[in-house]
XYZ file of C-alpha atoms in Angstrom:
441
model
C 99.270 6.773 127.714
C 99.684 5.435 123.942
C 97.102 6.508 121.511
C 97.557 4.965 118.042
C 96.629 7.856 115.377
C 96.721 7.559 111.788
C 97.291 9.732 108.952
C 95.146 7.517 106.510
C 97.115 9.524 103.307
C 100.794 8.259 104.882
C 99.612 4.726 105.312
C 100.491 2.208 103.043
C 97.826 0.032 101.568
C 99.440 -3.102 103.683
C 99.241 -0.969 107.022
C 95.909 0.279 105.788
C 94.467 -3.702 105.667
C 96.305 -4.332 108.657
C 93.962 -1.957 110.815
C 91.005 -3.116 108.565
C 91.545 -6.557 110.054
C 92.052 -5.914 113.805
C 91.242 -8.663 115.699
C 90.368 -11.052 112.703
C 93.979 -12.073 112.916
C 93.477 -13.595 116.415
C 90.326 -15.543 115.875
C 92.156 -16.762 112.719
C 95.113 -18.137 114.996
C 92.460 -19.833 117.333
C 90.927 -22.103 114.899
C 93.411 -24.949 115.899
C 93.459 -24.174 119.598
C 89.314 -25.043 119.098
C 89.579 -27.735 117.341
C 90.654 -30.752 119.886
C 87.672 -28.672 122.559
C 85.286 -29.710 119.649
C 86.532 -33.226 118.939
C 86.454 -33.626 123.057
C 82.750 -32.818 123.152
C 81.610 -34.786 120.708
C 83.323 -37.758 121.540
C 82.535 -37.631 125.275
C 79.617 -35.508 125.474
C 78.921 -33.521 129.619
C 82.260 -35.335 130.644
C 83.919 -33.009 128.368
C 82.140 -30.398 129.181
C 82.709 -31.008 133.109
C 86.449 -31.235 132.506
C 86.770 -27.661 130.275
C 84.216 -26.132 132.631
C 86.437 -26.924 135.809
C 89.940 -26.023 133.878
C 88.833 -22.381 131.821
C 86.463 -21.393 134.377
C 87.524 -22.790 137.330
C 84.176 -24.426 138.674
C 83.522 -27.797 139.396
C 80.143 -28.961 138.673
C 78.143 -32.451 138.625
C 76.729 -33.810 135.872
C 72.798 -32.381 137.388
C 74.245 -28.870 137.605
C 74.995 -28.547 134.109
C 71.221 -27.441 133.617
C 70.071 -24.406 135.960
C 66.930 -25.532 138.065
C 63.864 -23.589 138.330
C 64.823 -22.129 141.875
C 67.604 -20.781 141.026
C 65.084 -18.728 138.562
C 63.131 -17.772 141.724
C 66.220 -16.892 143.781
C 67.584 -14.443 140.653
C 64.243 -12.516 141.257
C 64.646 -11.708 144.725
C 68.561 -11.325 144.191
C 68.083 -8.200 141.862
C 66.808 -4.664 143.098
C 63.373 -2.721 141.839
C 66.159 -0.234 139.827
C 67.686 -3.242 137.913
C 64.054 -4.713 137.281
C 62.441 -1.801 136.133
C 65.529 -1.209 134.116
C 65.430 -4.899 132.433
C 61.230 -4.288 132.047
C 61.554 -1.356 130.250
C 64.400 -2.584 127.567
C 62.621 -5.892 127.260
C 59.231 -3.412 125.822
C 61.270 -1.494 123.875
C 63.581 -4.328 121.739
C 60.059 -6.153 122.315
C 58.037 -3.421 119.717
C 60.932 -2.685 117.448
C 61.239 -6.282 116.939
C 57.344 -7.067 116.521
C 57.409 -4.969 113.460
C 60.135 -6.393 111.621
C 57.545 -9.566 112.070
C 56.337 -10.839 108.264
C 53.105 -12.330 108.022
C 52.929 -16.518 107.931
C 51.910 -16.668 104.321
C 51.923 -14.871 101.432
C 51.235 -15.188 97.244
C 50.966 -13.305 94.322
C 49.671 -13.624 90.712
C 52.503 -13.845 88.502
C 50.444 -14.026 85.488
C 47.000 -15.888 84.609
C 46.957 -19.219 86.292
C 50.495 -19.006 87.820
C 50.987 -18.300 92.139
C 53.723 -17.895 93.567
C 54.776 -17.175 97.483
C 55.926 -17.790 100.555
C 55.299 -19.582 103.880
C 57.080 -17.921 106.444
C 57.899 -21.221 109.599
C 59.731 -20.111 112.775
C 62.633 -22.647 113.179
C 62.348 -25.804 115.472
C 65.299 -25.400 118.053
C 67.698 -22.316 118.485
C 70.639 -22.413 120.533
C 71.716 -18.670 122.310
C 74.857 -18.223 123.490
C 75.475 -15.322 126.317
C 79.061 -14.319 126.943
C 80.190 -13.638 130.705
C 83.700 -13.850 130.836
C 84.236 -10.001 131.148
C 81.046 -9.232 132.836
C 76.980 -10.254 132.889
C 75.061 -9.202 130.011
C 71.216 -9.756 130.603
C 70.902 -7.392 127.815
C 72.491 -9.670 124.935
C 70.067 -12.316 127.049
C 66.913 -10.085 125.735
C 68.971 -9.246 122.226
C 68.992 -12.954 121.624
C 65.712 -14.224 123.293
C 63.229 -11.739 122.388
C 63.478 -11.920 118.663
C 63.627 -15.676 119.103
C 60.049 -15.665 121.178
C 58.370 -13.107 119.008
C 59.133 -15.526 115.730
C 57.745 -18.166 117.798
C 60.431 -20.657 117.737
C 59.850 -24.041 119.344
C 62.656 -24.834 121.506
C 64.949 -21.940 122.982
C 68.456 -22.777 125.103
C 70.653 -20.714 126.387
C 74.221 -21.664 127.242
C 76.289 -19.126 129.385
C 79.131 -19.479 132.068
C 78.777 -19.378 135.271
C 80.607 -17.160 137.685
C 83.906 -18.639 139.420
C 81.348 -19.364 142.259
C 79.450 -21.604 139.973
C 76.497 -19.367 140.539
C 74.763 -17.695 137.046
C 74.051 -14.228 136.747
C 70.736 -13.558 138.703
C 69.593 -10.305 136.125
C 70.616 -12.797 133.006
C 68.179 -15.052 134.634
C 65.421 -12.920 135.075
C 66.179 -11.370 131.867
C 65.505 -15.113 130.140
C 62.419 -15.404 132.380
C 61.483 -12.238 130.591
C 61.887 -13.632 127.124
C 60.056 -16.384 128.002
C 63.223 -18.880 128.380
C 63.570 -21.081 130.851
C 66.282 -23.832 129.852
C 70.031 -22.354 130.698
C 72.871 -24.591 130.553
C 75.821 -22.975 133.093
C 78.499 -23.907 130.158
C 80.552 -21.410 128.107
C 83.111 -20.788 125.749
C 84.044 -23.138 122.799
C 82.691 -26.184 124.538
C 79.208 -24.369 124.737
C 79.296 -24.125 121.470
C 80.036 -27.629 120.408
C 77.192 -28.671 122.761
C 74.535 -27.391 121.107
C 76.000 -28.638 117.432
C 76.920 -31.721 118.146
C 74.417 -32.635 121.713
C 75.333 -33.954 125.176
C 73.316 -36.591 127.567
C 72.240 -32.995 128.927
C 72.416 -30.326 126.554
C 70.472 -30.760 123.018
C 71.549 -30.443 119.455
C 70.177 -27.868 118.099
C 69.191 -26.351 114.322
C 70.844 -23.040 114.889
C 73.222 -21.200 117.303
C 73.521 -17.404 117.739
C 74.659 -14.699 120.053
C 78.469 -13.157 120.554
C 81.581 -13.577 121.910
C 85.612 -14.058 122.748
C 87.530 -14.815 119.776
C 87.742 -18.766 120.993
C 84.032 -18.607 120.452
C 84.531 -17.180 116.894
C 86.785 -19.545 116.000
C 84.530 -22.475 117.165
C 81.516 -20.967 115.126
C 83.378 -21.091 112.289
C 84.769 -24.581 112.840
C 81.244 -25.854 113.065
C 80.046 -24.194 109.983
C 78.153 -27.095 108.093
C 77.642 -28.917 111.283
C 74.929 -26.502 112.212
C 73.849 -22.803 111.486
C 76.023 -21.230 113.161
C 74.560 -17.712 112.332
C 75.955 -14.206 112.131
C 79.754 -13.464 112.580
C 79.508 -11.799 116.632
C 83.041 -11.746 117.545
C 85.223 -9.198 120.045
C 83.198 -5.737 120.304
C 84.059 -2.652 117.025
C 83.486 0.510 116.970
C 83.732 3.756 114.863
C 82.928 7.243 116.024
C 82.822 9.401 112.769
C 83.516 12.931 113.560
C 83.368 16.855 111.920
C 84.804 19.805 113.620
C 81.245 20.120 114.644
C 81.598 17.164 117.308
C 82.359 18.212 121.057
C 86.071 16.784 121.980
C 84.673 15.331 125.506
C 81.561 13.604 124.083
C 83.894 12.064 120.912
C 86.415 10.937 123.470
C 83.475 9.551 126.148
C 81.843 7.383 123.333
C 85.149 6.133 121.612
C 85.552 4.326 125.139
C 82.182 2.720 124.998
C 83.335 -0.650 122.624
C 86.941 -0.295 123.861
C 86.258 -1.412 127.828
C 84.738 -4.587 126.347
C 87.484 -6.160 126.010
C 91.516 -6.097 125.008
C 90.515 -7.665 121.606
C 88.247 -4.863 121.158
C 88.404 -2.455 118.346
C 87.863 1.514 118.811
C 88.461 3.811 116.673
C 87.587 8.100 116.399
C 88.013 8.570 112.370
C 88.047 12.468 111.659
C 88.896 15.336 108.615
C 89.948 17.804 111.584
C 93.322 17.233 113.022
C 92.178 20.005 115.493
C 89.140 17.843 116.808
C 91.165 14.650 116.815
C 94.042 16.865 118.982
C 91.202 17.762 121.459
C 89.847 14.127 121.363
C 93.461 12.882 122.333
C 94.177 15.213 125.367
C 90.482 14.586 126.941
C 91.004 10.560 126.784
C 93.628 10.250 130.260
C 91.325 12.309 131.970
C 87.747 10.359 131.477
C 90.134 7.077 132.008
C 90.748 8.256 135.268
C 86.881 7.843 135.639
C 86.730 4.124 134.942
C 87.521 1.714 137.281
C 91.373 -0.209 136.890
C 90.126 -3.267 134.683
C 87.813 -1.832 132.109
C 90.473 0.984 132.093
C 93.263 -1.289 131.235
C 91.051 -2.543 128.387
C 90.505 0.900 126.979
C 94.609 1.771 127.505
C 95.279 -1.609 125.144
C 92.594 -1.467 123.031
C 93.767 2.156 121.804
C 97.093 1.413 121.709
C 96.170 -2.189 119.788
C 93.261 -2.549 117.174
C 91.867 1.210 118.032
C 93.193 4.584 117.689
C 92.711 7.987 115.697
C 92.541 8.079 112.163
C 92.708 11.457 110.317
C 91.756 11.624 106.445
C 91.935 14.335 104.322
C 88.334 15.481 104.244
C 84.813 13.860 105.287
C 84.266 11.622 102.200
C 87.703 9.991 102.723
C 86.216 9.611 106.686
C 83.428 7.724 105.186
C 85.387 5.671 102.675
C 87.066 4.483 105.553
C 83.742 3.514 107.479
C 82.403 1.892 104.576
C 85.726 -0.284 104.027
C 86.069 -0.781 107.330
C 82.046 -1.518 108.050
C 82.072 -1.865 111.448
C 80.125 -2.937 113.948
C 78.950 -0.088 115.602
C 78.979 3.669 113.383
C 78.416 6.463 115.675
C 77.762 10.068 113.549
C 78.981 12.833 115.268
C 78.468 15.386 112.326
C 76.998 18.924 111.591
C 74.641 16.824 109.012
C 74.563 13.461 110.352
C 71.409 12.435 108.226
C 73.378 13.435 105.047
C 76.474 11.167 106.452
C 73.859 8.276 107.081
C 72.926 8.195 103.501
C 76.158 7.460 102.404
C 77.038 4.825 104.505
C 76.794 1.373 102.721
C 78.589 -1.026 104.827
C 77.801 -1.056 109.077
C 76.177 -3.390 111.654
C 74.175 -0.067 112.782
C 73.992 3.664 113.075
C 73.693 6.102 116.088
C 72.748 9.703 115.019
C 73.993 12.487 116.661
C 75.498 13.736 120.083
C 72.353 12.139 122.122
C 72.116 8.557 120.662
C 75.302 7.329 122.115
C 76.300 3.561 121.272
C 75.277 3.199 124.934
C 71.812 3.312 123.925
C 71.715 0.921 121.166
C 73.408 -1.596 123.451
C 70.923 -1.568 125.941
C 67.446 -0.286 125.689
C 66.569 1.719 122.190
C 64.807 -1.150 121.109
C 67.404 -1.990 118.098
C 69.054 -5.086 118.356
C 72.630 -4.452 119.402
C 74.196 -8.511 118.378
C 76.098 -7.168 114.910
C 78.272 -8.387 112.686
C 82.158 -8.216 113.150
C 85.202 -8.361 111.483
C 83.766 -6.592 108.454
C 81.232 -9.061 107.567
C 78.675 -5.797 107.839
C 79.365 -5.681 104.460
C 76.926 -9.287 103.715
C 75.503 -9.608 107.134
C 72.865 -7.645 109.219
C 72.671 -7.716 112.869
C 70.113 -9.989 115.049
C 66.185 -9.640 114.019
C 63.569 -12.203 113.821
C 64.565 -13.015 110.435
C 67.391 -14.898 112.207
C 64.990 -17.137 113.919
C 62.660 -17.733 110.570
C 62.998 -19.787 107.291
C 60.966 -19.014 104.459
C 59.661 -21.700 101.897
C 58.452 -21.092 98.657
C 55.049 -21.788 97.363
C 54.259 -22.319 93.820
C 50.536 -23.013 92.642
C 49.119 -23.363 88.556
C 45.593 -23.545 87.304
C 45.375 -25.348 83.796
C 45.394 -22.324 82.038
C 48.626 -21.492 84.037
C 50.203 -24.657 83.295
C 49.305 -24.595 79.615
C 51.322 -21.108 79.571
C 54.690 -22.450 81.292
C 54.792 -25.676 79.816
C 56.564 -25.421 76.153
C 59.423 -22.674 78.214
C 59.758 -25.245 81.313
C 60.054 -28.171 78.517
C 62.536 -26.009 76.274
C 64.826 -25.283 79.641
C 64.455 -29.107 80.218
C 65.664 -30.399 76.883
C 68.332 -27.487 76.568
C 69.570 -28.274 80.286
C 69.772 -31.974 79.530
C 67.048 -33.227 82.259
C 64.525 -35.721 80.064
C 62.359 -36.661 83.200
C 62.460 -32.534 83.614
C 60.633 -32.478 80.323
C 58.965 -35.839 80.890
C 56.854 -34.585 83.655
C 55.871 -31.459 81.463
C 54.867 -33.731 78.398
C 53.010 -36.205 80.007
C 50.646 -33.860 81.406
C 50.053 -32.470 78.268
C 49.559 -36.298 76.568
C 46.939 -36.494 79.347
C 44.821 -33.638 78.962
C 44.874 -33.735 74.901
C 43.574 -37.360 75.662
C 41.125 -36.608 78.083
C 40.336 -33.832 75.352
C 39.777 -36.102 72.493
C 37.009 -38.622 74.663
């Protein structure tokens, strides 16, 4: 099989940007196949979203089976067995406490100085739209990802739109994963029309004030289209990974976890970035043999994604490793290092980190607790991955005594006249006519 490896010296700074990209490029290119799926759903609303559901996914639903009923909710739980449950219980507790203490308190102020207050009120938002991906496979875990931070900020109304299955049937553990979270309104709709749904609103499907969770490039592309229609949240496009390795690492592990991101998907991006040519040598020649492990069709992913956006890279020594990471900032960092702690440090730009040979990616994806929606396509370096920040606004509380107000009042006036604002300095200056007449009597 093809393995792309890199000498990062040899590279040129165009090929250099060029793997810094990866699939960036495609959702770029998809913006104007998104664009008439968006007009379409506004315009006409669950007819639209009939028509795309029976033509990309092949299932042809009524206008009532747009929304999943409640037995369908009781059929999922009997569908799954104890193994799955338990398994869906126990991640649900764990993301469940990691997220409850990233949980501010509702208010908060401070004395800036004698007389002047100033804080916060922190509101969980109204409505929040999820999206779950299911074209290549069920995820009930991005379903708890998504809907347990949402719950634990307490926000109003929760939807969740996700395709159904070429049956028409929805993923039974995604199901009892929402019960789980406390969700119980799931829309079977995917893919760019999903997306318009909950911006723009159906007969069936609400608008909504925000919309978050990950997927194919086409849903990228539509989440950027809609930007300023509605919040449209962190950039969660096609799965990235980098496993960043020293001669410490063991060949079979690095190898075994570079695979992890790359069977997401063909779009993927994988890459095993390493100062030993040795290691990445080793690395190379144990990949055919663990793809032999994996069944045909996430092994075909793996096969294009390392011979497409993923690969090898070899630098010169381990800073140059992390320069890379930290240009690249990628979704997923995996540190596979004699001093992993000391690598964390200098790590500036990633969606998260996975220290050492027994905190595979794996983990972080399903049950560590840590929220495993990140950002893509680099935007690691300004964005941080799902938490219940996402599902919070703060507003800003200001309170002044007299004393406080007689203190601001000649700087806030001065800013005014300076600024060019007279009823700025108006409201300052009648206040201060007032009291010095309420003074005098």
């Amino acid at each position: 099989m093809e393995i792309n490896t890199f000498i990062w010296e040899k590279l040129s700074e165009t090929d250099r940007r060029k793997i810094l990209r990866r699939s960036e490029l495609e959702i770029d290119a998809l913006a104007s196949a998104v664009r008439p799926i968006l007009e379409d759903v506004k315009r006409d609303g669950d007819g639209a979203l009939l028509d795309y559901t029976a033509r990309f996914d092949g299932v042809k639903l009524r206008r009532r089976d747009i929304r999943v009923k409640p037995v369908e909710f009781r059929k999922a739980r009997k569908k799954i067995n104890k193994k799955l449950l338990t398994a869906l219980q126990q991640a649900a507790v764990n993301i469940e406490r990691y997220h409850r203490e990233q949980m501010p308190g509702g208010f908060w102020m401070t004395r800036i100085e004698e007389g002047i207050f100033a804080g916060e009120k922190i509101t969980p938002l109204e409505s929040c739209g999820l999206y779950v991906p299911r074209g290549k496979g069920s995820f009930p875990s991005v379903m708890m990802m998504l809907g347990v931070p949402a719950h634990i900020a307490g926000v109003e109304k929760v939807i969740v739109c996700t395709p159904p299955g070429g049956d028409g049937e929805m993923d039974a553990a995604s199901l009892v994963a929402a019960e789980l979270c406390g969700i119980t309104e799931v829309y079977r709709v995917g893919g760019a029309q999903a997306i318009a749904a909950m911006a723009y609103g159906t007969e069936t499907i609400p608008k909504v004030d925000k919309i978050i969770g990950p997927g194919s490039g086409y849903v990228a592309a539509a989440k950027r289209e809609l930007f300023g229609i509605v919040d449209v949240g962190l950039p969660a496009g096609p799965s990235e990974s980098i496993i960043l390795a020293d001669e410490d690492a063991a060949p079979e592990i690095a190898a075994a976890d570079l695979l992890i991101e790359a069977e997401h998907g063909p779009d993927s991006c994988a890459l095993f970035v390493t100062d030993s040519e040795q290691l990445a040598e080793k690395v190379k020649r144990s990949l055919p043999k663990l793809l032999k492990k994996i069944p045909s069709g996430r092994r075909n992913f793996c096969e294009k994604v390392l011979s497409g956006y993923g690969g090898i890279i070899i630098t010169k020594d381990l800073n140059q490793s992390i320069e890379v990471v930290n240009r690249f900032a990628p979704e997923h960092l995996e540190i596979l290092t004699a001093k992993p702690f000391e690598i964390m440090e200098k790590i500036k730009n990633a969606g998260e980190i996975l220290i050492g040979r027994h905190t595979p990616i794996t983990m972080g994806n399903f049950c560590v607790g840590v929220n495993a929606i990140l950002p893509t396509g680099g935007f690691a370096r300004s964005y941080s991955g799902v938490s219940v920040f996402d599902f919070l606004k703060r507003t800003s509380i200001s309170y002044l005594t007299e004393s406080g107000f007689d203190a601001l009042r000649d700087t806030a006036s001065t800013f005014a006249d300076y600024e060019g604002f007279p009823a700025h300095a108006l409201a300052v200056r009648i206040r201060k006519k007032k009291k010095s007449s309420k003074t005098r009597r």
